[in-house]
Amino acid sequence: MCGIVGYIGHRDAFPIVIKGLQRLEYRGYDSAGIALYDGNKINLSKTKGKVEDLKNKAKEISLEGSIGIGHTRWATHGVPNDVNSHPHYSNSGNLVIIHNGIIENYEAIKQELTKRGYVFKSDTDTEVLVNLIEEVKKTEDVKLGKAVQIALNQVVGAYAIAVFDVEKPDEIVVAKLGSPLAIGIGNNEFFIASDASPFIEFTNNAVYLEDEEMAIIRLGKEIKLRKIKDDSVAYPRILELQMNLEEIEKGGYDHFMLKEIYEQPRAIKDTYRGRLLADQGLVKMSGIEQNMEKFINANRIIIVACGTSWHAGLVAEYIFEDLARIPVEVEYASEFRYRNPVITDKDVLIAISQSGETADTLAAIKLAKEKGAFVFGVCNVVGSSIARETDAGAYTHAGPEIGVASTKAFTTQITVLTLMALRLAKAKGEFSETKYREYLTELETIPSKVEKSLESNALIEIIADVYKDSTNCLYLGRGYNFPVALEGALKLKEISYIHAEGYPAAEMKHGPIALIDEHMPVFVIATKKGHYEKVVSNIQEIKSRKGKIIAIVTEGDEQVRDLADHVIEVPETLESLTPLLTTIPLQLLSYHIAVMRGCNVDQPRNLAKSVTVE
Ligand code: F6R
């Protein structure tokens, strides 16, 4: 995790680095730091807390200089405090480093360096790395770039680093393995960041380093890329970025999460634009067309993901099996990779990830590729590690998701997966033309139905006020809406810190029903299509035990209204598309409850947006 930012050019580095760090705070926000070179010496300030705290603290140093590096941290080694914050100096004070990742063998290197007289102020692996670079520089008598290359060959782990050396004051050296690193190329200036958001107002041209690549970024020169392993030359691939500034700002909303919830009609439309041609009865997805045989002849599809993306995978299991009749297994990436799974070259693995950087998902992909499976990625972040590592893929076009809690990523993932299932169902002849066209036409109506669902916001705020002080909540759903129940519970716990669990509604009587009393709010998804009568029976069971029922129902439903304490309506749609609607009120409920409890909605405690550690 962690976010890194750097600047070398002709402008003041401080505001660029600070603003960039603020944009990257989604990656970690327990401490932050900055180092600036004023043409003479390095001035460094760092602190436990957020970038805003750093901005205040940094007033104690000179803020001059057009070279700077900064860091926003999600602690791995060492508690979040001022000393463990980045940047870290080397013992001589000549080098400073920022690092996103983990150096696994840092203990052994630290012992060796300690024997050679090095002292360490922090508990971090990063301070060990900067001193290793210093030691190599000294003992091998090499310049910074070469020292970084040699040192990195001695470390095991993951990193995106930027290193500055007062003895080479016109350059910053960066390197990447496992953690992302983008270089923005401006007019005689360069930007370094974990993603492109810190420099989007300055340039649209970026180079994304590949794993095991490093770059020497020197003022007035072209970027030089080298392979870390053997120091051979690598060639930069300059990408033109599509992102715009508006997309990464709050746009009048109090929180990114709320903005992103409201963006869903647009995001879903952007995701199917050009792919869903309902009037022509077509779904066009190049990643599928080019690999149709692989999908059609697959023994099974294995879906790997984590968190919310895993929930989207569970919805996809229903969709693929129901529509395309392909067997599907959905796995937590973290479990899959460690349990010696049986994978063959007849398997297709779909990896779902908003960030495209989740370490466990990435490792699962590598494992499946080794075993010969065809690997397809569903990612949001263009050019991310997973997008690059997979054999083929389809992007969601949600736009940047800044709020740590995933919202529009979930619905756009389901949109892509639905399109895929429909295309495969058609290719396999599972559908009549009429039924196929009915699906396509209905999918096209989803953005306006999401908009309609968002109209319940005021009612949801009232309901949130009733339940904001609950200590436990249950979420129930069946069929396509069972994963939505899981997702609803995850949203509540991660941003409001209320304990919540999701269950398949019928499982309730196998244990969880024991929890129900007059203090237990139970959120039930009870839409008309999808085991409606059975869910109504479950609601009766809750009611007779005095549980509080908040039901998500289809517009016009009277039966559940008579039973439930509160109902929230969503428009009617095909059963397989209901998750795209039923998830909306649950997102809003979690949002309002968290705001009412005074929680930091966009940056919940202990979390980070991009989980690049195992
Ligand atoms: C929950 C949430 C996380 C992510 C998970 C996977 O709101 O955001 O559970 O879904 O960390 O992240 P990606 O999709 O980036 O692989």
XYZ file of C-alpha atoms and ligand atoms in Angstrom:
630
model
C 0.000 0.000 0.000
C 1.193 3.594 0.574
C 1.312 6.359 -1.993
C 4.464 7.907 -3.369
C 4.901 11.202 -5.198
C 7.919 12.967 -6.645
C 8.683 16.020 -8.729
C 11.755 17.260 -10.565
C 11.477 20.305 -12.785
C 11.163 24.076 -12.712
C 8.138 24.646 -10.441
C 7.935 24.672 -6.642
C 7.886 21.019 -5.671
C 6.083 21.452 -2.314
C 2.527 22.211 -3.518
C 2.773 19.572 -6.254
C 3.928 16.864 -3.868
C 1.393 17.795 -1.152
C -1.544 17.885 -3.572
C -0.378 14.640 -5.129
C -0.197 12.983 -1.714
C -3.715 14.157 -0.946
C -4.922 12.475 -4.110
C -3.118 9.298 -3.130
C -4.344 9.241 0.459
C -6.761 6.499 -0.532
C -3.699 4.231 -0.580
C -2.900 4.773 3.077
C -3.244 7.613 5.496
C -1.659 6.846 8.832
C 1.400 9.059 8.344
C 2.975 11.274 5.718
C 6.240 12.966 4.883
C 8.102 15.079 2.381
C 11.731 15.809 1.452
C 12.665 18.865 -0.612
C 16.021 19.758 -2.095
C 16.633 23.512 -1.979
C 19.705 23.473 -4.220
C 21.983 23.022 -1.270
C 20.572 20.548 1.194
C 17.621 18.248 1.825
C 14.833 19.576 4.074
C 12.631 16.853 5.472
C 9.421 16.853 7.467
C 7.257 13.895 8.427
C 4.519 13.110 10.857
C 2.008 10.591 12.068
C -1.392 11.553 10.700
C -2.767 12.740 7.402
C -1.295 14.846 4.622
C -3.145 17.840 6.115
C -1.118 17.346 9.317
C 2.046 17.177 7.248
C 1.125 20.406 5.489
C 1.018 22.152 8.885
C 4.098 20.472 10.261
C 6.163 21.191 7.149
C 6.009 24.922 7.968
C 8.964 24.232 10.286
C 11.275 23.539 7.314
C 12.246 25.538 4.246
C 9.724 24.758 1.528
C 11.971 25.890 -1.269
C 13.087 23.703 -4.096
C 11.961 22.267 -7.381
C 12.902 18.701 -6.482
C 10.852 16.810 -3.930
C 9.565 13.418 -2.895
C 6.658 12.587 -0.591
C 4.890 9.640 0.932
C 1.566 8.759 2.487
C 1.771 5.576 4.508
C -0.197 2.483 5.397
C 1.999 0.909 8.043
C 3.461 -2.552 7.467
C 6.725 -2.595 9.445
C 6.628 -0.446 12.563
C 3.707 1.387 14.119
C 2.521 4.606 12.529
C 4.583 7.337 14.197
C 6.798 10.238 13.125
C 10.007 8.185 13.082
C 8.628 5.337 10.988
C 7.103 7.738 8.443
C 8.827 8.178 5.104
C 11.017 9.634 3.600
C 13.970 7.942 5.299
C 17.516 9.253 5.288
C 20.555 7.067 4.869
C 23.116 7.233 7.683
C 25.243 9.845 5.886
C 22.191 12.028 5.299
C 23.029 12.155 1.608
C 20.263 9.837 0.388
C 16.511 9.984 0.969
C 14.018 7.342 -0.065
C 10.265 6.797 -0.275
C 8.963 3.264 -0.619
C 5.669 1.503 -1.229
C 5.902 -2.243 -0.604
C 7.668 -4.664 1.708
C 11.275 -5.811 1.847
C 10.896 -9.345 3.180
C 14.558 -10.049 3.925
C 15.170 -6.708 5.628
C 16.057 -8.308 8.979
C 19.039 -10.186 7.546
C 20.252 -7.111 5.646
C 19.807 -4.966 8.746
C 21.968 -7.330 10.802
C 24.706 -7.224 8.203
C 24.595 -3.430 7.952
C 24.577 -3.114 11.738
C 27.789 -5.146 11.840
C 29.258 -2.619 9.435
C 28.392 0.230 11.761
C 25.038 1.403 10.432
C 22.479 2.586 12.972
C 18.738 2.599 12.464
C 16.308 5.083 13.913
C 13.091 3.475 12.719
C 11.599 -0.026 12.703
C 11.060 0.067 8.961
C 12.307 -2.113 6.154
C 12.659 1.059 4.071
C 15.393 2.559 6.224
C 17.298 -0.694 5.749
C 16.950 -0.406 1.975
C 18.243 3.175 1.771
C 21.261 2.223 3.841
C 21.896 -0.826 1.700
C 21.955 1.480 -1.320
C 24.372 3.770 0.502
C 26.609 0.849 1.431
C 26.678 -0.416 -2.174
C 27.415 3.085 -3.428
C 30.371 3.290 -1.058
C 31.830 -0.188 -1.347
C 31.369 -0.532 -5.108
C 32.269 3.096 -5.738
C 29.324 3.595 -8.092
C 26.802 6.341 -8.746
C 23.265 6.309 -7.395
C 21.573 4.545 -10.336
C 24.013 1.640 -10.341
C 23.902 1.383 -6.543
C 20.109 1.119 -6.621
C 20.304 -1.582 -9.272
C 22.845 -3.658 -7.336
C 21.040 -3.204 -4.013
C 17.684 -4.223 -5.446
C 19.185 -7.468 -6.645
C 19.859 -8.290 -3.006
C 16.360 -7.703 -1.721
C 13.350 -9.982 -1.702
C 9.947 -8.375 -1.670
C 7.947 -5.711 -3.404
C 8.686 -2.082 -3.998
C 8.024 1.116 -5.806
C 10.775 3.467 -4.693
C 12.118 6.914 -5.431
C 15.609 7.810 -4.223
C 17.357 11.163 -4.209
C 21.051 11.740 -3.592
C 22.533 15.176 -2.789
C 25.619 14.101 -4.716
C 23.488 13.743 -7.873
C 21.135 16.686 -7.403
C 19.729 16.730 -10.919
C 18.123 13.287 -10.795
C 15.722 10.982 -9.004
C 16.070 7.221 -9.361
C 12.900 5.122 -9.305
C 12.312 1.376 -9.453
C 9.401 -1.017 -9.376
C 8.595 -4.592 -8.478
C 5.077 -5.513 -7.471
C 3.924 -2.005 -6.502
C 2.826 0.498 -9.145
C 4.882 3.428 -10.362
C 3.972 5.967 -13.034
C 6.174 8.731 -14.427
C 4.465 11.794 -15.864
C 6.432 13.458 -18.629
C 6.007 17.210 -18.845
C 7.902 19.962 -20.561
C 11.355 19.685 -19.047
C 9.807 18.350 -15.848
C 8.899 14.915 -14.512
C 6.355 13.659 -12.036
C 6.530 10.395 -10.142
C 3.505 8.788 -8.510
C 1.783 5.548 -7.561
C -0.907 6.406 -10.093
C -1.415 9.234 -12.549
C -3.837 11.290 -10.436
C -1.152 13.536 -8.841
C 0.014 14.879 -12.188
C -3.029 14.815 -14.396
C -3.349 18.615 -14.569
C 0.252 18.907 -15.757
C 0.583 16.219 -18.406
C -1.291 13.489 -20.236
C 1.839 11.557 -21.076
C 2.970 8.848 -18.738
C 5.269 5.867 -18.582
C 4.244 2.994 -16.321
C 7.258 1.028 -15.169
C 7.016 -2.716 -15.584
C 8.084 -5.049 -12.789
C 11.859 -5.202 -12.374
C 12.401 -1.962 -14.226
C 14.087 1.155 -12.925
C 14.499 4.628 -14.348
C 16.947 7.425 -13.918
C 14.960 10.620 -14.216
C 17.337 13.444 -14.967
C 16.494 17.086 -15.613
C 16.947 18.109 -19.215
C 17.359 14.502 -20.373
C 15.120 11.730 -21.681
C 14.112 9.076 -19.183
C 16.530 6.153 -19.115
C 14.926 2.803 -18.331
C 16.942 -0.223 -17.254
C 16.204 -3.784 -16.200
C 17.038 -4.260 -12.552
C 18.205 -7.828 -13.027
C 21.008 -7.280 -15.539
C 21.175 -3.494 -16.025
C 20.232 -3.886 -19.681
C 18.408 -1.082 -21.456
C 14.610 -1.105 -21.499
C 12.486 1.152 -23.655
C 9.820 3.453 -22.219
C 6.302 3.055 -23.566
C 4.616 6.436 -23.349
C 0.851 6.210 -22.784
C -1.634 8.963 -23.379
C -3.864 9.267 -20.306
C -7.634 9.627 -20.570
C -8.297 10.748 -16.986
C -9.428 14.311 -16.326
C -9.142 16.498 -13.251
C -12.877 16.723 -12.598
C -13.049 12.966 -12.208
C -10.703 13.002 -9.253
C -12.274 15.892 -7.356
C -15.350 15.823 -5.122
C -17.512 17.927 -7.427
C -19.685 19.452 -4.699
C -20.338 16.227 -2.768
C -19.355 15.991 0.904
C -17.478 12.770 0.324
C -15.994 10.841 -2.580
C -18.080 7.842 -1.563
C -21.336 9.744 -2.034
C -20.121 11.187 -5.324
C -19.196 7.719 -6.501
C -22.559 6.257 -5.452
C -24.266 8.957 -7.514
C -21.941 8.396 -10.442
C -23.210 4.859 -10.940
C -25.772 5.564 -13.680
C -23.032 7.247 -15.693
C -20.408 4.646 -14.803
C -22.617 1.718 -15.830
C -23.441 3.451 -19.099
C -19.767 4.157 -19.769
C -19.018 0.524 -19.048
C -21.460 -0.830 -21.619
C -21.011 1.988 -24.139
C -19.819 0.576 -27.458
C -20.213 -2.978 -26.136
C -23.955 -3.253 -25.721
C -25.721 -2.615 -29.013
C -29.245 -3.476 -27.971
C -30.910 -2.187 -31.145
C -28.729 -4.490 -33.254
C -29.046 -7.378 -30.805
C -25.281 -7.473 -30.253
C -22.721 -7.542 -27.489
C -19.236 -6.683 -28.716
C -16.243 -7.256 -26.483
C -12.947 -7.653 -28.239
C -11.339 -9.547 -25.356
C -14.071 -12.160 -25.623
C -14.306 -12.284 -29.433
C -10.573 -12.881 -29.754
C -10.657 -15.691 -27.211
C -14.093 -17.142 -27.835
C -12.839 -20.704 -28.275
C -11.082 -20.618 -24.915
C -14.256 -19.586 -23.126
C -16.583 -21.905 -24.978
C -14.350 -24.937 -24.577
C -13.464 -24.182 -20.962
C -14.052 -26.951 -18.464
C -14.915 -24.282 -15.968
C -14.357 -20.666 -15.097
C -12.498 -19.899 -11.902
C -13.067 -16.407 -10.553
C -10.505 -14.971 -8.147
C -10.833 -11.679 -6.309
C -10.876 -10.094 -2.859
C -13.419 -8.088 -0.873
C -16.080 -6.305 -2.861
C -14.635 -7.621 -6.118
C -15.088 -11.129 -4.724
C -18.747 -10.297 -4.120
C -19.029 -9.203 -7.764
C -17.476 -12.577 -8.597
C -20.197 -14.347 -6.621
C -22.872 -12.490 -8.581
C -21.019 -13.518 -11.746
C -21.191 -17.165 -10.692
C -24.968 -16.960 -10.797
C -24.913 -15.078 -14.099
C -22.456 -17.336 -15.941
C -24.074 -20.544 -14.765
C -27.601 -19.310 -15.287
C -27.145 -17.618 -18.664
C -24.100 -19.185 -20.296
C -24.279 -22.602 -18.605
C -20.554 -22.665 -17.851
C -19.546 -24.094 -14.463
C -17.995 -21.456 -12.218
C -15.997 -21.515 -9.003
C -15.388 -18.331 -7.072
C -12.339 -18.171 -4.860
C -10.786 -15.728 -2.454
C -7.507 -15.013 -4.210
C -5.661 -15.291 -0.905
C -6.935 -18.825 -0.290
C -6.714 -20.023 -3.872
C -3.035 -19.264 -4.254
C -2.002 -21.150 -1.135
C -4.038 -24.306 -1.399
C -2.377 -26.066 -4.310
C -5.468 -25.779 -6.516
C -6.080 -28.104 -9.437
C -5.760 -25.915 -12.526
C -5.450 -27.114 -16.106
C -5.074 -25.526 -19.508
C -8.801 -26.128 -20.010
C -9.619 -23.658 -17.246
C -10.323 -19.987 -17.712
C -9.474 -17.795 -14.755
C -11.195 -14.437 -14.413
C -9.490 -12.026 -12.030
C -11.611 -9.126 -10.817
C -9.964 -6.085 -9.280
C -10.845 -2.414 -9.156
C -7.299 -1.257 -8.490
C -5.623 -3.933 -10.555
C -2.921 -4.011 -7.885
C -4.241 -6.391 -5.204
C -1.273 -8.578 -4.304
C -3.198 -11.795 -3.665
C -5.166 -11.501 -6.901
C -1.977 -10.822 -8.805
C -0.315 -13.867 -7.261
C -3.335 -16.053 -8.123
C -3.047 -14.906 -11.733
C 0.622 -15.805 -11.880
C -0.102 -19.232 -10.435
C -2.899 -19.926 -12.933
C -0.709 -18.795 -15.821
C 2.078 -21.110 -14.725
C -0.399 -24.005 -14.823
C -1.463 -23.095 -18.340
C -4.887 -21.552 -17.682
C -6.110 -18.691 -19.824
C -6.361 -15.597 -17.627
C -8.846 -12.778 -18.202
C -8.847 -9.566 -16.164
C -11.727 -7.305 -15.171
C -10.050 -4.159 -13.852
C -10.893 -0.514 -13.463
C -7.460 1.083 -13.379
C -6.048 1.270 -16.870
C -2.482 0.036 -17.177
C -2.555 -1.519 -13.691
C -0.439 -4.557 -12.877
C -3.332 -7.024 -13.200
C -4.434 -5.467 -16.482
C -0.934 -6.011 -17.798
C -0.396 -9.460 -16.327
C -3.552 -11.065 -17.765
C -3.803 -12.667 -21.228
C -6.816 -10.552 -22.135
C -9.413 -8.505 -20.340
C -12.191 -5.974 -20.239
C -11.960 -2.722 -18.358
C -14.810 -1.374 -16.312
C -15.119 2.291 -17.132
C -16.088 3.452 -13.667
C -13.540 6.274 -13.611
C -11.237 6.787 -10.626
C -12.707 5.387 -7.409
C -11.209 7.400 -4.564
C -13.451 6.479 -1.610
C -11.887 3.479 0.065
C -15.216 1.649 0.160
C -15.959 0.277 -3.293
C -19.290 1.319 -4.789
C -19.247 2.077 -8.499
C -16.496 -0.498 -8.971
C -18.940 -3.196 -7.812
C -21.799 -2.273 -10.136
C -19.545 -1.752 -13.139
C -17.819 -5.092 -12.523
C -21.240 -6.757 -12.529
C -22.047 -4.895 -15.745
C -18.925 -6.188 -17.509
C -19.459 -9.724 -16.227
C -23.093 -9.656 -17.352
C -22.045 -8.545 -20.833
C -19.508 -11.362 -20.939
C -22.054 -13.952 -19.837
C -24.576 -12.709 -22.396
C -22.046 -12.812 -25.213
C -21.022 -16.356 -24.271
C -24.621 -17.479 -23.850
C -25.323 -16.245 -27.362
C -22.249 -17.949 -28.791
C -23.207 -21.211 -27.116
C -26.770 -20.943 -28.344
C -28.220 -20.968 -24.848
C -30.749 -18.246 -25.661
C -33.509 -17.684 -28.138
C -33.068 -14.449 -30.090
C -36.109 -12.988 -28.311
C -34.799 -13.753 -24.858
C -31.362 -12.453 -25.767
C -32.758 -9.177 -27.029
C -34.918 -8.874 -23.920
C -31.759 -9.032 -21.768
C -29.916 -6.484 -23.879
C -32.794 -4.038 -23.858
C -33.274 -4.418 -20.120
C -29.576 -3.930 -19.397
C -29.776 -0.665 -21.288
C -32.490 0.578 -18.908
C -30.389 -0.086 -15.791
C -28.743 3.381 -15.555
C -32.139 5.087 -15.405
C -33.348 2.507 -12.874
C -30.274 3.137 -10.735
C -31.158 6.834 -10.916
C -34.648 5.981 -9.696
C -33.197 3.914 -6.857
C -31.063 6.887 -5.822
C -34.255 8.906 -5.330
C -34.822 7.001 -2.072
C -31.879 8.842 -0.540
C -34.004 11.054 1.746
C -35.989 8.069 3.056
C -32.757 6.130 3.555
C -31.344 8.979 5.618
C -34.371 8.743 7.924
C -33.929 4.978 8.257
C -30.196 5.429 8.879
C -30.999 7.739 11.776
C -33.136 5.006 13.393
C -30.394 2.348 13.212
C -27.213 4.403 13.501
C -26.552 3.287 17.085
C -26.986 -0.433 16.449
C -24.125 -2.657 17.471
C -24.947 -5.585 15.170
C -26.853 -5.972 11.922
C -27.812 -8.872 9.696
C -28.133 -8.762 5.920
C -30.108 -11.438 4.124
C -30.647 -12.220 0.465
C -31.152 -15.222 -1.772
C -29.958 -16.241 -5.202
C -28.512 -13.295 -7.098
C -29.037 -11.155 -4.033
C -27.127 -13.303 -1.582
C -23.810 -11.660 -2.650
C -25.552 -8.283 -2.353
C -26.319 -9.123 1.291
C -22.609 -9.866 1.829
C -21.680 -6.627 0.130
C -24.218 -4.628 2.178
C -22.736 -6.018 5.398
C -19.169 -5.307 4.265
C -20.043 -1.714 3.383
C -21.583 -1.124 6.798
C -18.772 -2.639 8.821
C -15.919 -1.066 6.935
C -17.128 2.527 7.116
C -19.303 2.690 10.259
C -17.498 0.034 12.362
C -20.821 -1.623 13.210
C -20.574 -5.383 13.248
C -22.604 -6.795 10.361
C -22.945 -10.192 8.714
C -24.516 -11.254 5.452
C -26.189 -14.624 4.974
C -28.220 -16.473 2.395
C -31.709 -15.844 3.812
C -32.502 -19.539 4.199
C -29.339 -20.186 6.191
C -30.662 -18.002 8.950
C -32.480 -20.848 10.611
C -29.249 -22.853 10.796
C -27.789 -20.593 13.451
C -28.005 -16.816 12.997
C -31.687 -16.762 13.946
C -30.530 -17.212 17.536
C -29.239 -13.629 17.395
C -32.570 -12.096 16.583
C -34.333 -10.016 19.191
C -35.912 -6.564 19.263
C -32.468 -4.925 19.055
C -31.361 -6.633 15.857
C -31.918 -4.769 12.562
C -32.200 -7.205 9.668
C -31.792 -5.827 6.149
C -33.580 -8.172 3.782
C -33.477 -8.079 0.008
C -36.946 -9.190 -0.993
C -37.418 -8.239 -4.628
C -40.284 -9.817 -6.541
C -38.156 -11.920 -8.853
C -35.950 -14.362 -7.044
C -37.401 -16.680 -4.409
C -39.792 -13.970 -3.283
C -42.212 -16.198 -1.383
C -39.382 -17.959 0.404
C -37.841 -14.658 1.474
C -41.253 -13.484 2.692
C -41.357 -16.586 4.908
C -37.917 -15.676 6.257
C -39.224 -12.184 7.019
C -42.132 -13.732 8.946
C -39.641 -15.766 10.970
C -37.692 -12.619 11.870
C -40.849 -10.710 12.710
C -42.118 -13.372 15.055
C -38.842 -13.022 16.975
C -39.275 -9.241 17.145
C -36.330 -8.428 14.842
C -36.469 -5.067 13.070
C -36.973 -5.534 9.335
C -35.722 -3.147 6.709
C -36.647 -4.600 3.333
C -35.471 -3.738 -0.148
C -38.503 -4.476 -2.319
C -39.745 -4.123 -5.864
C -41.743 -0.965 -6.572
C -45.388 -1.389 -5.591
C -44.848 -4.362 -3.267
C -47.588 -4.441 -0.632
C -47.027 -7.822 0.992
C -43.635 -7.052 2.506
C -44.683 -3.481 3.327
C -47.265 -4.968 5.709
C -44.623 -7.020 7.487
C -41.527 -4.836 7.514
C -40.658 -1.887 9.737
C -39.298 -0.001 6.712
C -39.312 -0.676 2.999
C -37.122 0.835 0.324
C -38.299 0.351 -3.237
C -36.239 -0.315 -6.334
C -37.612 -0.570 -9.878
C -38.498 -3.946 -11.336
C -35.962 -5.638 -13.598
C -34.849 -9.100 -14.686
C -33.747 -11.243 -11.770
C -30.125 -11.428 -12.910
C -29.910 -7.650 -13.052
C -31.433 -6.980 -9.608
C -28.024 -6.748 -7.836
C -27.336 -3.599 -9.866
C -30.334 -1.978 -8.174
C -30.618 -3.593 -4.740
C -27.057 -2.681 -3.867
C -27.766 1.067 -4.223
C -29.919 1.563 -1.073
C -27.485 -0.546 0.947
C -24.582 1.670 -0.130
C -26.549 4.791 0.820
C -27.589 3.310 4.169
C -23.992 2.543 5.113
C -22.906 5.969 3.960
C -25.486 7.859 6.040
C -24.997 5.705 9.132
C -21.239 6.271 8.960
C -21.646 10.031 8.523
C -24.078 10.162 11.460
C -21.591 8.261 13.625
C -18.911 10.792 12.763
C -16.734 8.255 10.925
C -14.260 9.144 8.227
C -16.260 7.762 5.337
C -13.671 8.095 2.604
C -10.767 6.887 4.692
C -11.991 4.328 7.214
C -9.586 3.324 9.950
C -7.010 0.607 9.250
C -7.942 0.322 5.574
C -6.366 1.347 2.307
C -7.735 1.334 -1.189
C -5.047 -0.648 -2.821
C -3.933 -3.747 -0.932
C -0.508 -4.478 -2.325
C 0.579 -6.592 0.634
C -0.370 -10.233 1.078
C -14.418 -2.867 0.081
C -13.211 -2.769 -0.701
C -12.252 -3.894 -0.659
C -11.759 -4.200 -2.084
C -10.667 -5.273 -2.049
C -10.208 -5.665 -3.434
O -15.229 -1.751 -0.081
O -12.990 -1.796 -1.353
O -12.811 -5.018 -0.081
O -12.834 -4.620 -2.852
O -9.576 -4.803 -1.314
O -9.673 -4.573 -4.112
P -9.517 -4.582 -5.682
O -10.871 -4.647 -6.282
O -8.813 -3.302 -5.982
O -8.707 -5.794 -6.031
